[in-house]
CSV table of C-alpha atoms and ligand atoms in Angstrom, one decimal:
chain,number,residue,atom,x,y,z
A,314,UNK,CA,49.4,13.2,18.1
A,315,UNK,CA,53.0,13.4,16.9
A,316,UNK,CA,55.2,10.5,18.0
A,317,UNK,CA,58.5,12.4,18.5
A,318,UNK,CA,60.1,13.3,21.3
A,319,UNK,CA,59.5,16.0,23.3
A,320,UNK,CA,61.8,19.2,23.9
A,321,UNK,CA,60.6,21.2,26.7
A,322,UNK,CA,62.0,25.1,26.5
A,323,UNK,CA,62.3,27.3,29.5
A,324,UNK,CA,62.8,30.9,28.2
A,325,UNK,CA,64.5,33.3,30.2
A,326,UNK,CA,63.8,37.1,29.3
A,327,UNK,CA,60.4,38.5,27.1
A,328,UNK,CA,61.8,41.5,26.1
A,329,UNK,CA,62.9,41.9,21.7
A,330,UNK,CA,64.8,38.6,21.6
A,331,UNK,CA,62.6,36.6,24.0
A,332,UNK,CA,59.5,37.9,21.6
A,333,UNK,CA,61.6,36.7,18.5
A,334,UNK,CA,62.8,33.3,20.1
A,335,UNK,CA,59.2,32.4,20.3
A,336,UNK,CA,58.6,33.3,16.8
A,337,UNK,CA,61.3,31.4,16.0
A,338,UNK,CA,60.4,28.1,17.7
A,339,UNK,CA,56.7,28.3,16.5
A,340,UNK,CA,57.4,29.7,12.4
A,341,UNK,CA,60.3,26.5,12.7
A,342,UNK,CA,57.6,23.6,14.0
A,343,UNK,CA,55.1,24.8,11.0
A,344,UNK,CA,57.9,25.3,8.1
A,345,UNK,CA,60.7,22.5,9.3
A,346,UNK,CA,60.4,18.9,10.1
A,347,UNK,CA,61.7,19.5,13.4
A,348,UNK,CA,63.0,16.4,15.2
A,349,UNK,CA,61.8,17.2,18.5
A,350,UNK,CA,58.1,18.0,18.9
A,351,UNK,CA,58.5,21.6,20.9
A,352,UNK,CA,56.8,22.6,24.2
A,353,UNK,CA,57.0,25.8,25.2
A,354,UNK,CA,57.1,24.9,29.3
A,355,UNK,CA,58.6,28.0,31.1
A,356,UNK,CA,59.2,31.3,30.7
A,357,UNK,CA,61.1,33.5,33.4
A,358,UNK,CA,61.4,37.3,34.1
A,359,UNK,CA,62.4,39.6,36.8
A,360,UNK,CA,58.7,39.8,37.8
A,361,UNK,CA,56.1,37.6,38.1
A,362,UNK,CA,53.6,39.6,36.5
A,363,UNK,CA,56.0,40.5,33.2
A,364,UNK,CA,56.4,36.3,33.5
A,365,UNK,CA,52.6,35.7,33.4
A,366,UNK,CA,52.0,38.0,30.7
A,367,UNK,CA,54.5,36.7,28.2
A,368,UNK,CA,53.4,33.0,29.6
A,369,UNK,CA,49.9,34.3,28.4
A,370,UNK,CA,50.4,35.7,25.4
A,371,UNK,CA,52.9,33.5,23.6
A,372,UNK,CA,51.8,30.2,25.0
A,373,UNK,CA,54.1,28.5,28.2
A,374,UNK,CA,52.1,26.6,30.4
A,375,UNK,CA,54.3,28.3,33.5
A,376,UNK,CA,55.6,31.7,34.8
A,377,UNK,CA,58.0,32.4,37.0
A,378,UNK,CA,59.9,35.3,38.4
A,379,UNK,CA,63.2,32.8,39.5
A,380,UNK,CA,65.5,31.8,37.0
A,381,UNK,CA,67.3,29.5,39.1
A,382,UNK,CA,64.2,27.5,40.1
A,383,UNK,CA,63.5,27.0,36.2
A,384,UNK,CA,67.1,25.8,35.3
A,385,UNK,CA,66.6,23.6,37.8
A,386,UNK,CA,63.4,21.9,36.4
A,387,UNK,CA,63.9,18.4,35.8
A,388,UNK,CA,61.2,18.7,33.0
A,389,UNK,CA,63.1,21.7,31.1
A,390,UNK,CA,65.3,20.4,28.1
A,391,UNK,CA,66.4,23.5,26.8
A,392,UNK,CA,67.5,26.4,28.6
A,393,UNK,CA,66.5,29.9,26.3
A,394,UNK,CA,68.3,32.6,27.7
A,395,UNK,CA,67.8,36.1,26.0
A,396,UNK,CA,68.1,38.3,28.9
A,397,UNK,CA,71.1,40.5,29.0
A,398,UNK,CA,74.9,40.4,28.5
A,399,UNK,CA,76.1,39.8,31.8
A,400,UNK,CA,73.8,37.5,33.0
A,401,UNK,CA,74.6,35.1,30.4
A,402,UNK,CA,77.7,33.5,32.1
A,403,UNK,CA,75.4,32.8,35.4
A,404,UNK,CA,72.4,31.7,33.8
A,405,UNK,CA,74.2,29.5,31.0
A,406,UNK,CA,76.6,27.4,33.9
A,407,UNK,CA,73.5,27.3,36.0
A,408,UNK,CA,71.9,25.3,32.9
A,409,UNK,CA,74.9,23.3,31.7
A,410,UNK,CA,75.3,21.8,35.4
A,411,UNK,CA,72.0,21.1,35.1
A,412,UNK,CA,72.6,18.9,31.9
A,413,UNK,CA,70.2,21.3,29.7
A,414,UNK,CA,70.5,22.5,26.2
A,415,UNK,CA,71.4,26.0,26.1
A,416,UNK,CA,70.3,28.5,23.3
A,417,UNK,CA,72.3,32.1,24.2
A,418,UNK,CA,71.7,35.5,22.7
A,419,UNK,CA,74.8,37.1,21.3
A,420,UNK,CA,77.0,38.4,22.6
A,421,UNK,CA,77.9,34.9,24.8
A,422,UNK,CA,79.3,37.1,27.3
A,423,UNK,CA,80.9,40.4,28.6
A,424,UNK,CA,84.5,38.7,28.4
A,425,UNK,CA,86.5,36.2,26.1
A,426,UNK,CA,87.6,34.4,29.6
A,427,UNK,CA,84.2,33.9,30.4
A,428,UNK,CA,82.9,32.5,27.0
A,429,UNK,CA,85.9,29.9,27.0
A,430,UNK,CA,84.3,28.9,30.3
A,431,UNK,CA,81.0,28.4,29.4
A,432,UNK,CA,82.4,26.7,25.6
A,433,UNK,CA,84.6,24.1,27.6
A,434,UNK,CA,81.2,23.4,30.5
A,435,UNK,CA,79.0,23.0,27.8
A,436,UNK,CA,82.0,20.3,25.6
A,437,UNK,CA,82.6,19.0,29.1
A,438,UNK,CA,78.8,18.0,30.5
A,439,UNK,CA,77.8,16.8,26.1
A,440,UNK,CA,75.5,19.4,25.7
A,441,UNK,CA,74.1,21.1,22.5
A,442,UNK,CA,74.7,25.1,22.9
A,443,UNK,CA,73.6,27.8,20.0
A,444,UNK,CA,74.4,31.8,20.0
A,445,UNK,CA,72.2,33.6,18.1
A,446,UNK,CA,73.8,35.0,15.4
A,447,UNK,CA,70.6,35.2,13.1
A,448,UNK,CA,72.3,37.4,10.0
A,449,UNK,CA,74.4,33.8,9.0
A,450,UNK,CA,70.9,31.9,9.0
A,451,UNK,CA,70.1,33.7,5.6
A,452,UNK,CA,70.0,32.0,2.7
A,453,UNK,CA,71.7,34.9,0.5
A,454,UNK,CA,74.5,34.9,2.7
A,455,UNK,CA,75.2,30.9,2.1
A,456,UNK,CA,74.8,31.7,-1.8
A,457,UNK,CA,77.6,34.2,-1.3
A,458,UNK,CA,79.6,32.1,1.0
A,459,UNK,CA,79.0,29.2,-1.6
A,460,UNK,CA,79.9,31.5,-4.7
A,461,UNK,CA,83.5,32.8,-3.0
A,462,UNK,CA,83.8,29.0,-2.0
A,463,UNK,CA,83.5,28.0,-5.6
A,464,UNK,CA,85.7,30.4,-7.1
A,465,UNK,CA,83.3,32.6,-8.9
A,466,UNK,CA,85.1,35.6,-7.3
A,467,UNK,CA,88.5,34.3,-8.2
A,468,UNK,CA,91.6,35.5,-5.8
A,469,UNK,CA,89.5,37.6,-2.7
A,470,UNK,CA,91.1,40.9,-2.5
A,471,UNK,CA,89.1,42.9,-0.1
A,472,UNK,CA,86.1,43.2,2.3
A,473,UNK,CA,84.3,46.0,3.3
A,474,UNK,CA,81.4,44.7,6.2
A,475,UNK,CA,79.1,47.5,8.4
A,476,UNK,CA,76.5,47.1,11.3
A,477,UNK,CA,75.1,50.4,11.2
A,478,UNK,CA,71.8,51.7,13.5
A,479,UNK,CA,70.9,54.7,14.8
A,480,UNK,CA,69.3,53.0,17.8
A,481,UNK,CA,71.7,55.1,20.4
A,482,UNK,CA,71.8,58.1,18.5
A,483,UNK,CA,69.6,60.1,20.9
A,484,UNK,CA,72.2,61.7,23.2
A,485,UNK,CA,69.0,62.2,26.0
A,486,UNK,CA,68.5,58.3,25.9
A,487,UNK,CA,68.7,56.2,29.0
A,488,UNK,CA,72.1,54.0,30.5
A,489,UNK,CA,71.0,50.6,29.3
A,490,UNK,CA,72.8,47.3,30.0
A,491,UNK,CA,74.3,48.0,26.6
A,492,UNK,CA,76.4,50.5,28.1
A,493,UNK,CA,77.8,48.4,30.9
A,494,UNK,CA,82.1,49.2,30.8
A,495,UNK,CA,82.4,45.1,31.0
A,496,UNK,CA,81.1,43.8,27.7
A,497,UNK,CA,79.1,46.8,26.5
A,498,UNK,CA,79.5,48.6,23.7
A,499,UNK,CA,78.6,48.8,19.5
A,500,UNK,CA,81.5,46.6,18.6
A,501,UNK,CA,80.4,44.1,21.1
A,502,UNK,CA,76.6,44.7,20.7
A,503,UNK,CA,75.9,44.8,16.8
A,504,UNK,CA,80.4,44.5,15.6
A,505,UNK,CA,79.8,41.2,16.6
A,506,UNK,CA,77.5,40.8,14.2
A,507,UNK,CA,79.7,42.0,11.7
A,508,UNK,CA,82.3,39.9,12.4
A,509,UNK,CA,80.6,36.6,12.4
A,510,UNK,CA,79.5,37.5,9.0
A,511,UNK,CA,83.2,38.6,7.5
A,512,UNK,CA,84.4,35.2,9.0
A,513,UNK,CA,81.4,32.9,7.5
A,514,UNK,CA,82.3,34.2,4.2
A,515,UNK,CA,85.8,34.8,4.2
A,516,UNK,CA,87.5,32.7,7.0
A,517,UNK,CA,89.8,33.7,10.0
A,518,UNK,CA,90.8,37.5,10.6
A,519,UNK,CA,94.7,37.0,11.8
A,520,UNK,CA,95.6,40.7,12.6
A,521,UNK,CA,93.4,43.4,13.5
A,522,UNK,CA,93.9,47.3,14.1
A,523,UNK,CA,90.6,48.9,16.1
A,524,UNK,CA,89.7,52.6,16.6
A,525,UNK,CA,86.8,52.8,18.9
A,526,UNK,CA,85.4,56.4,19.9
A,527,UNK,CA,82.5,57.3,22.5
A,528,UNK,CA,80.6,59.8,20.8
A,529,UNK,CA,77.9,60.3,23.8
A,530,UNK,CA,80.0,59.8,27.7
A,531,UNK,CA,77.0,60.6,29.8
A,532,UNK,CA,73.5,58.9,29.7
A,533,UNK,CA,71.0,59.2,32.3
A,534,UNK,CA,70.9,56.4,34.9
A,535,UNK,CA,68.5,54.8,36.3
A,536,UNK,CA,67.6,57.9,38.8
A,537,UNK,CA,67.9,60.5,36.1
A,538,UNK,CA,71.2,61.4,37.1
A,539,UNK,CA,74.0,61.7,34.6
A,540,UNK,CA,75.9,58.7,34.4
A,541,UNK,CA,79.4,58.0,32.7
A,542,UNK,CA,79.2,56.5,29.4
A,543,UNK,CA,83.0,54.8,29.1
A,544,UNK,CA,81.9,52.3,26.2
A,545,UNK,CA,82.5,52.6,22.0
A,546,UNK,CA,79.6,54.1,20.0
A,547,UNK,CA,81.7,53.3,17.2
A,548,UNK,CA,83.8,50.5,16.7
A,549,UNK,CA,86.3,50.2,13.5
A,550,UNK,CA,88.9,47.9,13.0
A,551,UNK,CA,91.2,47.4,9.8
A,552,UNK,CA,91.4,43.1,9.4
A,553,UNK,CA,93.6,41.1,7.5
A,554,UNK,CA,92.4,37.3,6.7
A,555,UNK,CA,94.0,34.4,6.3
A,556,UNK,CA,93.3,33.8,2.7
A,557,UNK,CA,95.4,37.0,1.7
A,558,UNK,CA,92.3,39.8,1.6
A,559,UNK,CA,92.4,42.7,3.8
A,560,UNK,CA,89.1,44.5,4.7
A,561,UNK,CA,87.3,47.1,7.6
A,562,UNK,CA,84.4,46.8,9.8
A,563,UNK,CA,82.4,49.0,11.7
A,564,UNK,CA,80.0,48.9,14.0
A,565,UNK,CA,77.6,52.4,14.7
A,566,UNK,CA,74.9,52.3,16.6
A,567,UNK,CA,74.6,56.5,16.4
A,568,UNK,CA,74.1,56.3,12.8
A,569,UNK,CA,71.1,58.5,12.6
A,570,UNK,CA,68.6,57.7,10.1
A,571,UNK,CA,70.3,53.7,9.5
A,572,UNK,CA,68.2,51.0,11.2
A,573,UNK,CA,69.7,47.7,10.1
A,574,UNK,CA,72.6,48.2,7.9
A,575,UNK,CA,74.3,45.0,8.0
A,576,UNK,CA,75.7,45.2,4.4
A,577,UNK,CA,79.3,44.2,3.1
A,578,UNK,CA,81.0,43.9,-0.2
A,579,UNK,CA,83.3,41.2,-1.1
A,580,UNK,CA,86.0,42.0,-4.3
A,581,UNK,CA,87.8,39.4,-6.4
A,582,UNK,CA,90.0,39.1,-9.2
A,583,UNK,CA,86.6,37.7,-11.2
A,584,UNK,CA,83.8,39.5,-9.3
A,585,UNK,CA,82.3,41.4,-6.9
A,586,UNK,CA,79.3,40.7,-4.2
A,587,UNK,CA,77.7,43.7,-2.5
A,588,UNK,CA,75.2,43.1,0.1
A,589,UNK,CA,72.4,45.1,2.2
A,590,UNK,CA,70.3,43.6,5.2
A,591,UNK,CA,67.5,46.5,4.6
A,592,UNK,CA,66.9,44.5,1.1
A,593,UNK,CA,68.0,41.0,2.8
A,594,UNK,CA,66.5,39.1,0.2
A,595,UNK,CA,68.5,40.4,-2.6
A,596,UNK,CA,72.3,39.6,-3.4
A,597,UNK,CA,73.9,42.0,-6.0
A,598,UNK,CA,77.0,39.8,-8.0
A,599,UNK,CA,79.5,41.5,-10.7
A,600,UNK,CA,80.8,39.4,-13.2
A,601,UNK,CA,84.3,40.5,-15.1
A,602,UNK,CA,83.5,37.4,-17.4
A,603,UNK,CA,79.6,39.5,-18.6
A,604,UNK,CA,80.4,40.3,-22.0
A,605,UNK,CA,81.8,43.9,-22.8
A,606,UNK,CA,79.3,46.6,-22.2
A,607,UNK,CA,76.8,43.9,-20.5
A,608,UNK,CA,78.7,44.6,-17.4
A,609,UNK,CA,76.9,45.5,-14.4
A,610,UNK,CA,75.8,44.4,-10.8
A,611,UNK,CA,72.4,41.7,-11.2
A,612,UNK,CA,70.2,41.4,-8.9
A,613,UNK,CA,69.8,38.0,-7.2
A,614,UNK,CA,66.6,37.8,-5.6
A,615,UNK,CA,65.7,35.1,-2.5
A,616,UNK,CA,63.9,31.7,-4.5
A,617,UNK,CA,63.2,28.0,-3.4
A,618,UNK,CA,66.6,27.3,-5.2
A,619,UNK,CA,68.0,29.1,-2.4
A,620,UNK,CA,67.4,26.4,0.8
A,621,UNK,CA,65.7,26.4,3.2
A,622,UNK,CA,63.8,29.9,1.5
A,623,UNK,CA,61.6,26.8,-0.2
A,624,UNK,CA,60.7,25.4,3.1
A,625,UNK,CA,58.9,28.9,3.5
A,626,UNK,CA,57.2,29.9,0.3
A,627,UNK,CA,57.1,28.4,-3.3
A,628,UNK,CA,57.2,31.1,-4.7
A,629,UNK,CA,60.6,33.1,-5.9
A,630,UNK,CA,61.1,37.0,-4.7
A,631,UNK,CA,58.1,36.2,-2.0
A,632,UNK,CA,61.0,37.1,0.8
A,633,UNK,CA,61.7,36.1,4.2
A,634,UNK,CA,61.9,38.4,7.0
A,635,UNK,CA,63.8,38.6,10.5
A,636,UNK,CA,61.8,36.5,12.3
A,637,UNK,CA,62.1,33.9,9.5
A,638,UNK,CA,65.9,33.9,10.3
A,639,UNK,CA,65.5,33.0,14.0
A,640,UNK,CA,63.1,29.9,12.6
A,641,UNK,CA,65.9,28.6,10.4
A,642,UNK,CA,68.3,29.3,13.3
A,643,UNK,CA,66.3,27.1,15.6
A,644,UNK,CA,65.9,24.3,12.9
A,645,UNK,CA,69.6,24.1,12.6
A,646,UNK,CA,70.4,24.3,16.4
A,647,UNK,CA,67.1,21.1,17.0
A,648,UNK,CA,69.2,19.1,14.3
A,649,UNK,CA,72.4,19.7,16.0
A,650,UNK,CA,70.6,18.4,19.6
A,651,UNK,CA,69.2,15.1,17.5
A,652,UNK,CA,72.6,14.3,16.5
A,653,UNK,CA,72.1,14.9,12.8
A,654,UNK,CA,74.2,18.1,12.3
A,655,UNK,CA,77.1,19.7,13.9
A,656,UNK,CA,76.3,22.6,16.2
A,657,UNK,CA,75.8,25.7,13.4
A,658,UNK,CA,77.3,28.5,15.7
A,659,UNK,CA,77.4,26.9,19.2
A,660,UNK,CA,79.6,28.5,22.4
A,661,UNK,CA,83.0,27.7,20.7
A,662,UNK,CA,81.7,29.8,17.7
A,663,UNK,CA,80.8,32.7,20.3
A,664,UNK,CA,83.9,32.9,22.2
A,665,UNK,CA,85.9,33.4,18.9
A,666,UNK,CA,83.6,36.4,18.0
A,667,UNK,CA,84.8,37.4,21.9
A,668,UNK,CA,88.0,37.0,20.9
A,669,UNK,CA,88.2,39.0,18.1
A,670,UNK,CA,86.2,41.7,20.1
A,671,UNK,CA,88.4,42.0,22.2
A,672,UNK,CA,91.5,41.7,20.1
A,673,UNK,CA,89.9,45.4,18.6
A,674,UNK,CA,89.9,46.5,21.7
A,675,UNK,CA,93.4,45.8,23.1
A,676,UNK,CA,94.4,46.8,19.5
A,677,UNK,CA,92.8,50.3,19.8
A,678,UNK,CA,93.8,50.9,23.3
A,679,UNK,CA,97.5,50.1,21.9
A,680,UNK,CA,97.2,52.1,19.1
A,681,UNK,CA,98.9,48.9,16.9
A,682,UNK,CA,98.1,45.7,15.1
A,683,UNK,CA,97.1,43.1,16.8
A,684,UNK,CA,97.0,39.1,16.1
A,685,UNK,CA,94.2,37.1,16.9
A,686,UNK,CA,95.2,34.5,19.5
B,2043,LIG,P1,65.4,43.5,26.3
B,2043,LIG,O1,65.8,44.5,27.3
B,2043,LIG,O2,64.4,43.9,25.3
B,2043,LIG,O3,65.0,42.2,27.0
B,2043,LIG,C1,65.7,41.6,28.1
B,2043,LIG,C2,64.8,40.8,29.0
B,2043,LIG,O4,65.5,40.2,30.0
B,2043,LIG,C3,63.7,41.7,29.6
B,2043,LIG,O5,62.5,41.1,29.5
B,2043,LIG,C4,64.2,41.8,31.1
B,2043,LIG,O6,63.2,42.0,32.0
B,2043,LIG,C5,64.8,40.3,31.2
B,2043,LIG,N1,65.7,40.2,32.4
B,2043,LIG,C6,66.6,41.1,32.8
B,2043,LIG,N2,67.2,40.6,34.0
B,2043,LIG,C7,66.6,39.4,34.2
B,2043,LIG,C8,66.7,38.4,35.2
B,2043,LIG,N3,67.6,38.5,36.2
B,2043,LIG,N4,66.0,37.3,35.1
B,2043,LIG,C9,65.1,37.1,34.1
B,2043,LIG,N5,64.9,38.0,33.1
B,2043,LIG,C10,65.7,39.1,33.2
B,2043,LIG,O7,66.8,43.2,25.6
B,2043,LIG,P2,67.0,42.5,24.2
B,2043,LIG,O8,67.1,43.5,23.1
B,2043,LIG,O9,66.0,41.4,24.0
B,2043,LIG,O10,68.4,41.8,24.4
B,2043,LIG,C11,68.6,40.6,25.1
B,2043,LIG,C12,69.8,39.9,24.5
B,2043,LIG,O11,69.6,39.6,23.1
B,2043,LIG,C13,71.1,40.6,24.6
B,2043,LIG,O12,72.1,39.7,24.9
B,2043,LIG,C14,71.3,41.2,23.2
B,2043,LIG,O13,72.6,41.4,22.8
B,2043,LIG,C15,70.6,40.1,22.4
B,2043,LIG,N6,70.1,40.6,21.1
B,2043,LIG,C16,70.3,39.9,20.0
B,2043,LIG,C17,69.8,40.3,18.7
B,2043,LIG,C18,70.1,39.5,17.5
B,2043,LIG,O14,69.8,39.9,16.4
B,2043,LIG,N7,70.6,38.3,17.6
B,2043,LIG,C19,69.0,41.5,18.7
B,2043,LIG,C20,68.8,42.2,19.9
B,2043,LIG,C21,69.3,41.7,21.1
């Protein structure tokens, strides 16, 4: 019996994310020496049935079909929440006031006003918060951030950065809370993503100039009838950084035939890096100082040298996948909540990927460069 203290998880949502979080908390208490030993204690849905079956089949001793109840739980640590956008304000309050843990899906929540209100609750009441931002838990993505770091670039010129999927791009597909005018949208949904990545490696975006188009403005709602689409299904913005570079993102989620393009290429003075998330354990690096007519993008492939990848397998070019991310993500946050890390991307981290959301958006509205605030 393991002599660590327990942390008691209270899931809220079993659709994609809520599957994943559970991969994530059980691949991270076989591959990590977690600090905490974790209990998977509740797990909430709209119904009780769609509770009991996820209860069931991943492994929580209870089910329930009220949220509220569960935060209230004095035997619930951390509060999981990975239902959708707009309920992540009430739900994540509900659980700070109740002095829990909270583990949010991105993004934190429809509005930047409303992330800096669940950031300063969760620094006000000491507790430990994670978004999930899974892309930066991959070790090829430290290697890079580690080689700019270091100088093996040189001077960073530019930054090209894409989250591209084609998950939308059936014009006859449904309304979904994705499409909801406060907070939906691809720049918010999956540009979020892409942000959080051009920052990790090449530090603060100041200005921004966005272009975001709706491609599809009707879906059918709920009762089949058409329903306004108002939302981007393409987000864009033009970014300088702070270190001198300029760069693009763009976020697509009607890019027929792309199902998890989350790639970007970095340029310096001394070298290139170009990335792709369909071949996630691979980093392609250009070296100007490769002898003449040796020259030529090698391919890095995912080993133990590249931590925590050695926590999973021994063996180089073995690769992680996805759900491997979310494991490393949950290690990280469980280290943060036993005091032995800082929080890796915690609610201050998500309310400046709000920001800069919503900096595009002002920016394309205006038709002008924008700071960052
Ligand atoms: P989903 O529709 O598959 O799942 C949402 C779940 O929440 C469903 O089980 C739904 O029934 C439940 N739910 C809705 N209202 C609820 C309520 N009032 N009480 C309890 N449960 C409720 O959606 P998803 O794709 O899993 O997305 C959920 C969140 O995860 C979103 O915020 C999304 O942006 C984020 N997400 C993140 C990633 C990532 O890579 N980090 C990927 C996909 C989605």
């Amino acid at each position: 019996m393991s002599d660590k203290p327990k942390l008691r998880i209270g899931l809220i949502g079993t659709g994609f994310m809520g599957k994943t979080h559970v991969f994530g908390f059980a691949t991270a208490a076989k591959v990590f020496d977690l600090p905490f030993e974790v209990e998977l204690h509740t797990v909430a849905d709209v119904t009780e049935s769609a509770a009991r079956k996820a209860a069931e089949a991943w492994g929580f001793a209870h089910a329930t079909a009220d949220w509220r109840q569960m935060v209230a739980d004095p035997a619930i640590d951390l509060v999981d929440i990975t239902a959708p956008n707009a309920l992540h304000k009430d739900m994540a309050l509900a659980a700070i006031r109740a002095g829990k843990h909270v583990y949010c899906e991105k993004p934190l929540a429809p509005l930047a006003a409303d992330a800096q209100e669940m950031a300063l609750a969760a620094e006000a009441a000491g507790v430990r918060t994670q978004v999930g931002f899974n892309y930066l838990c991959n070790p090829m993505l430290h290697l890079a951030h580690d080689m700019i770091a270091a100088g093996e670039l040189g001077e960073i010129r530019a930054y090209r950065g894409v989250h591209a999927e084609d998950y939308m791009a059936d014009a006859t597909g449904p309304f979904t809370f994705r499409h909801d005018p406060a907070g939906g949208g691809a720049l918010a949904d999956i540009g979020s993503h892409a942000l959080a990545t051009a920052e990790f490696l090449l530090g603060p975006i100041t200005r921004v100039m966005g272009d975001c188009v709706t491609v599809i403005d009707s879906r059918p709602g709920s009762d089949g009838q058409p329903r306004a689409v108002e939302v981007d299904d393409i987000g864009r913005a033009f970014l300088r950084f702070a270190n001198g570079a300029s760069g693009s993102i763009e976020a697509n989620w009607i890019a027929t035939g792309r199902k998890m393009q989350h790639d970007f290429e970095v340029y310096g003075s001394k070298g290139a890096l170009v990335f792709s998330q369909e071949r996630f354990n691979e980093l392609h690096f250009y070296a100007t100082t490769d002898a003449a007519g040796r020259r030529g993008f090698r391919r890095i492939e995912a080993a133990p040298d590249h931590a925590p990848y050695g926590a999973f397998c021994v063996a180089p070019g073995h690769q992680l996948g996805f759900n491997d991310l979310k494991a490393i993500e949950v290690a990280g946050y469980l280290a943060a909540i036993a005091g032995k890390r800082a929080e890796p991307f915690g609610f201050r981290a998500g309310l400046r990927i709000q920001t800069l959301i919503e900096t595009i958006q002002n920016s394309a509205r205006a038709g002008s460069w924008l700071a960052v605030p």
